[in-house]
PDB file of C-alpha atoms in Angstrom:
ATOM      1  CA  ALA A1072      68.670  83.566  44.565  1.00 78.00           C
ATOM      2  CA  GLN A1073      66.073  81.173  45.875  1.00 86.00           C
ATOM      3  CA  ARG A1074      64.777  78.290  43.841  1.00 92.00           C
ATOM      4  CA  VAL A1075      62.396  75.375  44.351  1.00 95.00           C
ATOM      5  CA  THR A1076      62.506  72.286  42.169  1.00 96.00           C
ATOM      6  CA  GLN A1077      59.803  69.661  41.905  1.00 97.00           C
ATOM      7  CA  PRO A1078      61.149  67.124  39.422  1.00 96.00           C
ATOM      8  CA  GLU A1079      57.932  65.235  38.783  1.00 96.00           C
ATOM      9  CA  LYS A1080      55.016  66.810  36.955  1.00 95.00           C
ATOM     10  CA  LEU A1081      52.839  63.762  37.518  1.00 97.00           C
ATOM     11  CA  LEU A1082      52.966  61.007  40.080  1.00 98.00           C
ATOM     12  CA  SER A1083      50.541  58.107  39.812  1.00 98.00           C
ATOM     13  CA  VAL A1084      50.196  55.621  42.659  1.00 97.00           C
ATOM     14  CA  PHE A1085      47.665  52.980  43.610  1.00 97.00           C
ATOM     15  CA  LYS A1086      45.403  53.446  46.594  1.00 97.00           C
ATOM     16  CA  GLY A1087      47.135  52.176  49.698  1.00 97.00           C
ATOM     17  CA  ALA A1088      50.621  52.586  48.246  1.00 98.00           C
ATOM     18  CA  PRO A1089      53.183  54.937  49.790  1.00 97.00           C
ATOM     19  CA  VAL A1090      53.563  58.409  48.358  1.00 97.00           C
ATOM     20  CA  GLU A1091      56.648  60.598  48.132  1.00 97.00           C
ATOM     21  CA  LEU A1092      56.524  63.955  46.388  1.00 98.00           C
ATOM     22  CA  LYS A1093      59.990  65.361  45.899  1.00 97.00           C
ATOM     23  CA  CYS A1094      61.075  68.926  46.550  1.00 97.00           C
ATOM     24  CA  ASN A1095      64.575  70.353  46.441  1.00 97.00           C
ATOM     25  CA  TYR A1096      65.489  73.934  47.154  1.00 95.00           C
ATOM     26  CA  SER A1097      68.299  76.399  46.782  1.00 93.00           C
ATOM     27  CA  TYR A1098      68.697  79.189  49.306  1.00 89.00           C
ATOM     28  CA  SER A1099      71.710  80.721  50.986  1.00 84.00           C
ATOM     29  CA  GLY A1100      70.102  81.360  54.367  1.00 80.00           C
ATOM     30  CA  SER A1101      67.714  79.443  56.602  1.00 79.00           C
ATOM     31  CA  PRO A1102      64.512  78.966  54.670  1.00 83.00           C
ATOM     32  CA  GLU A1103      60.996  78.303  55.754  1.00 87.00           C
ATOM     33  CA  LEU A1104      59.477  75.485  53.693  1.00 91.00           C
ATOM     34  CA  PHE A1105      55.839  74.789  52.976  1.00 92.00           C
ATOM     35  CA  TRP A1106      53.668  72.395  51.059  1.00 95.00           C
ATOM     36  CA  TYR A1107      50.523  73.817  49.483  1.00 95.00           C
ATOM     37  CA  VAL A1108      47.766  71.726  47.913  1.00 96.00           C
ATOM     38  CA  GLN A1109      45.105  72.514  45.354  1.00 94.00           C
ATOM     39  CA  TYR A1110      42.192  70.116  45.057  1.00 94.00           C
ATOM     40  CA  SER A1111      40.062  70.141  41.926  1.00 91.00           C
ATOM     41  CA  ARG A1112      38.054  73.368  41.642  1.00 88.00           C
ATOM     42  CA  GLN A1113      39.351  74.652  44.958  1.00 91.00           C
ATOM     43  CA  ARG A1114      41.788  77.372  45.842  1.00 92.00           C
ATOM     44  CA  LEU A1115      45.396  76.865  46.827  1.00 94.00           C
ATOM     45  CA  GLN A1116      45.722  76.101  50.538  1.00 92.00           C
ATOM     46  CA  LEU A1117      48.465  75.367  53.005  1.00 91.00           C
ATOM     47  CA  LEU A1118      48.990  71.681  53.744  1.00 93.00           C
ATOM     48  CA  LEU A1119      51.904  71.884  56.149  1.00 91.00           C
ATOM     49  CA  ARG A1120      55.037  73.840  57.045  1.00 87.00           C
ATOM     50  CA  HIS A1121      58.314  72.496  58.286  1.00 83.00           C
ATOM     51  CA  ILE A1122      58.480  74.716  61.353  1.00 76.00           C
ATOM     52  CA  SER A1123      55.340  73.089  62.761  1.00 76.00           C
ATOM     53  CA  ARG A1124      56.671  69.537  62.398  1.00 74.00           C
ATOM     54  CA  GLU A1125      53.086  68.376  62.137  1.00 78.00           C
ATOM     55  CA  SER A1126      51.247  65.661  60.254  1.00 80.00           C
ATOM     56  CA  ILE A1127      48.250  66.812  58.232  1.00 84.00           C
ATOM     57  CA  LYS A1128      45.904  64.321  56.567  1.00 90.00           C
ATOM     58  CA  GLY A1129      48.585  61.693  57.135  1.00 91.00           C
ATOM     59  CA  PHE A1130      51.238  63.698  55.269  1.00 94.00           C
ATOM     60  CA  THR A1131      54.612  64.554  56.767  1.00 93.00           C
ATOM     61  CA  ALA A1132      57.635  66.403  55.447  1.00 93.00           C
ATOM     62  CA  ASP A1133      61.087  66.642  56.927  1.00 87.00           C
ATOM     63  CA  LEU A1134      63.515  69.400  56.114  1.00 89.00           C
ATOM     64  CA  ASN A1135      66.905  67.922  55.200  1.00 90.00           C
ATOM     65  CA  LYS A1136      69.342  70.809  55.095  1.00 87.00           C
ATOM     66  CA  GLY A1137      72.225  68.586  54.007  1.00 90.00           C
ATOM     67  CA  GLU A1138      70.363  67.444  50.911  1.00 91.00           C
ATOM     68  CA  THR A1139      68.391  70.708  50.639  1.00 93.00           C
ATOM     69  CA  SER A1140      65.199  68.712  50.349  1.00 95.00           C
ATOM     70  CA  PHE A1141      61.700  68.847  51.788  1.00 95.00           C
ATOM     71  CA  HIS A1142      59.975  65.765  50.423  1.00 96.00           C
ATOM     72  CA  LEU A1143      56.304  65.156  51.204  1.00 96.00           C
ATOM     73  CA  LYS A1144      55.415  61.642  52.312  1.00 96.00           C
ATOM     74  CA  LYS A1145      52.372  59.585  53.170  1.00 96.00           C
ATOM     75  CA  PRO A1146      52.484  55.871  53.985  1.00 96.00           C
ATOM     76  CA  PHE A1147      49.134  54.925  52.434  1.00 97.00           C
ATOM     77  CA  ALA A1148      47.625  56.979  49.613  1.00 97.00           C
ATOM     78  CA  GLN A1149      43.887  57.665  49.550  1.00 97.00           C
ATOM     79  CA  GLU A1150      41.774  58.610  46.544  1.00 97.00           C
ATOM     80  CA  GLU A1151      40.992  61.961  48.118  1.00 96.00           C
ATOM     81  CA  ASP A1152      44.704  62.795  48.071  1.00 97.00           C
ATOM     82  CA  SER A1153      44.531  63.300  44.298  1.00 97.00           C
ATOM     83  CA  ALA A1154      45.426  66.951  43.789  1.00 97.00           C
ATOM     84  CA  MET A1155      48.126  69.370  42.703  1.00 97.00           C
ATOM     85  CA  TYR A1156      50.902  69.800  45.254  1.00 97.00           C
ATOM     86  CA  TYR A1157      53.258  72.768  45.377  1.00 97.00           C
ATOM     87  CA  CYS A1158      56.403  73.085  47.422  1.00 97.00           C
ATOM     88  CA  ALA A1159      57.197  76.656  48.485  1.00 94.00           C
ATOM     89  CA  LEU A1160      60.084  78.438  50.135  1.00 92.00           C
ATOM     90  CA  SER A1161      59.923  81.635  52.149  1.00 86.00           C
ATOM     91  CA  GLY A1162      63.161  83.537  52.437  1.00 78.00           C
ATOM     92  CA  TRP A1163      63.910  86.611  54.439  1.00 69.00           C
ATOM     93  CA  ARG A1164      65.036  89.655  52.506  1.00 64.00           C
ATOM     94  CA  SER A1165      66.752  92.796  53.690  1.00 62.00           C
ATOM     95  CA  GLY A1166      64.460  94.853  55.829  1.00 60.00           C
ATOM     96  CA  GLY A1167      62.833  91.731  57.231  1.00 60.00           C
ATOM     97  CA  TYR A1168      60.422  91.077  54.412  1.00 62.00           C
ATOM     98  CA  GLN A1169      59.603  87.738  52.949  1.00 70.00           C
ATOM     99  CA  LYS A1170      59.581  86.498  49.392  1.00 78.00           C
ATOM    100  CA  VAL A1171      57.870  83.231  48.602  1.00 85.00           C
ATOM    101  CA  THR A1172      59.009  81.034  45.725  1.00 91.00           C
ATOM    102  CA  PHE A1173      56.870  78.161  44.497  1.00 94.00           C
ATOM    103  CA  GLY A1174      57.868  75.064  42.611  1.00 95.00           C
ATOM    104  CA  THR A1175      56.140  74.085  39.384  1.00 95.00           C
ATOM    105  CA  GLY A1176      53.957  71.576  41.157  1.00 96.00           C
ATOM    106  CA  THR A1177      53.366  67.815  41.055  1.00 97.00           C
ATOM    107  CA  LYS A1178      50.021  66.341  40.176  1.00 97.00           C
ATOM    108  CA  LEU A1179      49.284  63.347  42.384  1.00 98.00           C
ATOM    109  CA  GLN A1180      46.916  60.827  40.895  1.00 98.00           C
ATOM    110  CA  VAL A1181      45.739  58.046  43.186  1.00 97.00           C
ATOM    111  CA  ILE A1182      44.406  55.096  41.235  1.00 97.00           C
ATOM    112  CA  PRO A1183      41.543  53.184  42.901  1.00 95.00           C
TER     113      PRO A1183
ATOM    114  CA  ASP B 642      34.574  85.402  57.014  1.00 71.00           C
ATOM    115  CA  ALA B 643      34.597  84.913  53.253  1.00 74.00           C
ATOM    116  CA  GLY B 644      38.346  84.597  53.229  1.00 93.00           C
ATOM    117  CA  VAL B 645      40.305  86.212  50.427  1.00 96.00           C
ATOM    118  CA  THR B 646      38.109  87.489  47.636  1.00 97.00           C
ATOM    119  CA  GLN B 647      39.116  88.579  44.154  1.00 97.00           C
ATOM    120  CA  SER B 648      37.309  90.329  41.342  1.00 97.00           C
ATOM    121  CA  PRO B 649      36.554  89.866  38.582  1.00 97.00           C
ATOM    122  CA  THR B 650      36.579  86.100  38.125  1.00 96.00           C
ATOM    123  CA  HIS B 651      37.351  86.231  34.432  1.00 96.00           C
ATOM    124  CA  LEU B 652      38.514  88.998  32.150  1.00 96.00           C
ATOM    125  CA  ILE B 653      39.238  89.257  28.444  1.00 98.00           C
ATOM    126  CA  LYS B 654      41.365  92.130  27.176  1.00 98.00           C
ATOM    127  CA  THR B 655      43.079  93.111  23.960  1.00 98.00           C
ATOM    128  CA  ARG B 656      46.805  93.630  23.508  1.00 97.00           C
ATOM    129  CA  GLY B 657      47.881  97.108  24.539  1.00 97.00           C
ATOM    130  CA  GLN B 658      44.996  97.636  26.929  1.00 98.00           C
ATOM    131  CA  GLN B 659      45.246  98.144  30.655  1.00 98.00           C
ATOM    132  CA  VAL B 660      43.639  96.022  33.362  1.00 98.00           C
ATOM    133  CA  THR B 661      42.949  96.351  37.096  1.00 98.00           C
ATOM    134  CA  LEU B 662      42.409  93.360  39.343  1.00 98.00           C
ATOM    135  CA  ARG B 663      41.126  93.621  42.894  1.00 98.00           C
ATOM    136  CA  CYS B 664      41.680  91.699  46.094  1.00 98.00           C
ATOM    137  CA  SER B 665      40.208  91.832  49.588  1.00 97.00           C
ATOM    138  CA  PRO B 666      42.299  90.052  52.216  1.00 96.00           C
ATOM    139  CA  LYS B 667      41.106  87.686  54.891  1.00 94.00           C
ATOM    140  CA  SER B 668      39.755  89.494  57.920  1.00 93.00           C
ATOM    141  CA  GLY B 669      42.579  90.490  60.257  1.00 89.00           C
ATOM    142  CA  HIS B 670      45.313  90.200  57.638  1.00 91.00           C
ATOM    143  CA  ASP B 671      47.458  93.203  56.738  1.00 91.00           C
ATOM    144  CA  THR B 672      49.735  91.915  53.992  1.00 92.00           C
ATOM    145  CA  VAL B 673      48.778  91.162  50.402  1.00 94.00           C
ATOM    146  CA  SER B 674      50.907  89.330  47.847  1.00 94.00           C
ATOM    147  CA  TRP B 675      50.167  88.929  44.156  1.00 97.00           C
ATOM    148  CA  TYR B 676      51.161  85.978  42.001  1.00 96.00           C
ATOM    149  CA  GLN B 677      50.932  85.131  38.322  1.00 97.00           C
ATOM    150  CA  GLN B 678      50.247  81.508  37.483  1.00 95.00           C
ATOM    151  CA  ALA B 679      50.670  80.551  33.860  1.00 93.00           C
ATOM    152  CA  LEU B 680      49.191  77.308  32.611  1.00 88.00           C
ATOM    153  CA  GLY B 681      51.139  74.336  33.945  1.00 84.00           C
ATOM    154  CA  GLN B 682      53.360  76.465  36.153  1.00 89.00           C
ATOM    155  CA  GLY B 683      53.541  77.274  39.818  1.00 91.00           C
ATOM    156  CA  PRO B 684      52.612  80.706  41.111  1.00 94.00           C
ATOM    157  CA  GLN B 685      55.244  83.363  40.326  1.00 95.00           C
ATOM    158  CA  PHE B 686      55.647  86.140  42.891  1.00 93.00           C
ATOM    159  CA  ILE B 687      54.850  89.591  41.504  1.00 95.00           C
ATOM    160  CA  PHE B 688      54.979  91.812  44.586  1.00 93.00           C
ATOM    161  CA  GLN B 689      53.871  92.201  48.171  1.00 92.00           C
ATOM    162  CA  TYR B 690      52.141  95.107  49.886  1.00 93.00           C
ATOM    163  CA  TYR B 691      52.207  96.037  53.534  1.00 90.00           C
ATOM    164  CA  GLU B 692      51.195  99.325  55.127  1.00 89.00           C
ATOM    165  CA  GLU B 693      50.211 100.606  51.701  1.00 92.00           C
ATOM    166  CA  GLU B 694      53.737 100.208  50.361  1.00 92.00           C
ATOM    167  CA  GLU B 695      55.341  97.735  48.006  1.00 92.00           C
ATOM    168  CA  ARG B 696      57.741  95.735  50.179  1.00 87.00           C
ATOM    169  CA  GLN B 697      59.066  93.076  47.859  1.00 85.00           C
ATOM    170  CA  ARG B 698      58.992  92.613  44.116  1.00 89.00           C
ATOM    171  CA  GLY B 699      59.613  89.669  41.849  1.00 89.00           C
ATOM    172  CA  ASN B 700      61.048  89.699  38.333  1.00 90.00           C
ATOM    173  CA  PHE B 701      58.210  91.522  36.659  1.00 95.00           C
ATOM    174  CA  PRO B 702      58.451  94.679  34.512  1.00 96.00           C
ATOM    175  CA  ASP B 703      57.201  98.067  35.580  1.00 96.00           C
ATOM    176  CA  ARG B 704      54.045  97.471  33.542  1.00 97.00           C
ATOM    177  CA  PHE B 705      52.915  95.615  36.638  1.00 98.00           C
ATOM    178  CA  SER B 706      52.036  97.958  39.461  1.00 97.00           C
ATOM    179  CA  GLY B 707      49.889  97.810  42.508  1.00 97.00           C
ATOM    180  CA  HIS B 708      48.303  99.619  45.346  1.00 96.00           C
ATOM    181  CA  GLN B 709      47.132  98.845  48.853  1.00 97.00           C
ATOM    182  CA  PHE B 710      44.379 100.812  50.517  1.00 96.00           C
ATOM    183  CA  PRO B 711      43.967 101.725  54.205  1.00 96.00           C
ATOM    184  CA  ASN B 712      41.497  98.846  54.616  1.00 95.00           C
ATOM    185  CA  TYR B 713      44.280  96.479  53.390  1.00 95.00           C
ATOM    186  CA  SER B 714      42.545  95.661  50.111  1.00 97.00           C
ATOM    187  CA  SER B 715      44.744  95.781  47.066  1.00 98.00           C
ATOM    188  CA  GLU B 716      44.766  96.306  43.324  1.00 98.00           C
ATOM    189  CA  LEU B 717      47.040  94.922  40.648  1.00 98.00           C
ATOM    190  CA  ASN B 718      47.380  97.007  37.500  1.00 98.00           C
ATOM    191  CA  VAL B 719      48.921  95.824  34.276  1.00 98.00           C
ATOM    192  CA  ASN B 720      49.567  98.287  31.455  1.00 97.00           C
ATOM    193  CA  ALA B 721      50.243  97.673  27.777  1.00 97.00           C
ATOM    194  CA  LEU B 722      49.009  94.106  27.952  1.00 98.00           C
ATOM    195  CA  LEU B 723      50.878  91.420  26.044  1.00 97.00           C
ATOM    196  CA  LEU B 724      49.652  88.007  24.964  1.00 97.00           C
ATOM    197  CA  GLY B 725      52.083  86.528  27.483  1.00 96.00           C
ATOM    198  CA  ASP B 726      50.244  88.214  30.331  1.00 97.00           C
ATOM    199  CA  SER B 727      47.430  85.712  29.925  1.00 97.00           C
ATOM    200  CA  ALA B 728      47.381  83.778  33.180  1.00 97.00           C
ATOM    201  CA  LEU B 729      45.612  83.189  36.466  1.00 96.00           C
ATOM    202  CA  TYR B 730      46.381  86.010  38.891  1.00 98.00           C
ATOM    203  CA  LEU B 731      46.316  85.000  42.517  1.00 97.00           C
ATOM    204  CA  CYS B 732      46.099  87.181  45.552  1.00 97.00           C
ATOM    205  CA  ALA B 733      47.252  85.907  48.931  1.00 95.00           C
ATOM    206  CA  SER B 734      46.918  87.548  52.317  1.00 93.00           C
ATOM    207  CA  SER B 735      48.864  87.020  55.515  1.00 89.00           C
ATOM    208  CA  LEU B 736      49.737  88.625  58.813  1.00 85.00           C
ATOM    209  CA  ALA B 737      53.066  90.441  58.923  1.00 77.00           C
ATOM    210  CA  LEU B 738      53.657  89.679  62.586  1.00 69.00           C
ATOM    211  CA  ALA B 739      53.640  85.941  61.836  1.00 64.00           C
ATOM    212  CA  GLY B 740      57.108  86.278  60.373  1.00 63.00           C
ATOM    213  CA  ALA B 741      58.739  84.057  57.788  1.00 54.00           C
ATOM    214  CA  SER B 742      56.679  81.027  58.790  1.00 58.00           C
ATOM    215  CA  TYR B 743      53.469  82.820  58.015  1.00 73.00           C
ATOM    216  CA  GLU B 744      50.632  81.049  56.288  1.00 81.00           C
ATOM    217  CA  GLN B 745      49.281  82.652  53.168  1.00 88.00           C
ATOM    218  CA  TYR B 746      45.594  82.412  52.390  1.00 92.00           C
ATOM    219  CA  PHE B 747      44.857  82.432  48.696  1.00 95.00           C
ATOM    220  CA  GLY B 748      41.954  83.808  46.761  1.00 96.00           C
ATOM    221  CA  PRO B 749      40.263  81.953  43.905  1.00 95.00           C
ATOM    222  CA  GLY B 750      42.147  83.971  41.314  1.00 96.00           C
ATOM    223  CA  THR B 751      41.266  86.097  38.308  1.00 97.00           C
ATOM    224  CA  ARG B 752      41.647  84.450  34.908  1.00 97.00           C
ATOM    225  CA  LEU B 753      43.001  87.050  32.472  1.00 98.00           C
ATOM    226  CA  THR B 754      42.964  86.326  28.764  1.00 97.00           C
ATOM    227  CA  VAL B 755      44.727  88.708  26.399  1.00 97.00           C
ATOM    228  CA  THR B 756      43.774  88.439  22.734  1.00 97.00           C
TER     229      THR B 756
END
């Protein structure tokens, strides 16, 4: 079974402070991990994926297979970062088809 | 490109009724996935369609069924509605050839309320 855990429902930080949104996963194979973001009144959209090893809007996430974690980090929070963040895992199934599991989400609130 | 579109935006149904939700994928995409998002929860995978067939299914009863058309658009049908089916239903499209690292593009969702 595949599972994604986001332990914090709400994370409040001051503008300019570092941000770390936690994500832990459970999967027996080699997963693909993603972070999706949903800004107020907008649709869910991809923020970044671990395979790309990219930094988007100042956010980075490193896959730690030993700790089965994929935490999202940003050194200096901005007000526009306030949003709902979902960690997601894509696992291969028999026949080569994917199943995506989402965490319950963490609401990031950046205080001016 | 309008991206992923869903209809209707909102829907109110009574227990026991049946409902059909519709989704048009992003241009060029061939795979459609459906999710149920209850209030305060993350999206829960219902099923995925590719080449007009259901490829993967989550832990949802047979009351939930779907269809994909030759133009890749898709429908989600729910029979014998229960109060617990009230949720936001999301459609996401992707490209099968992208593999496991594919990016899903989400629609705005259909808000279903069962009374």
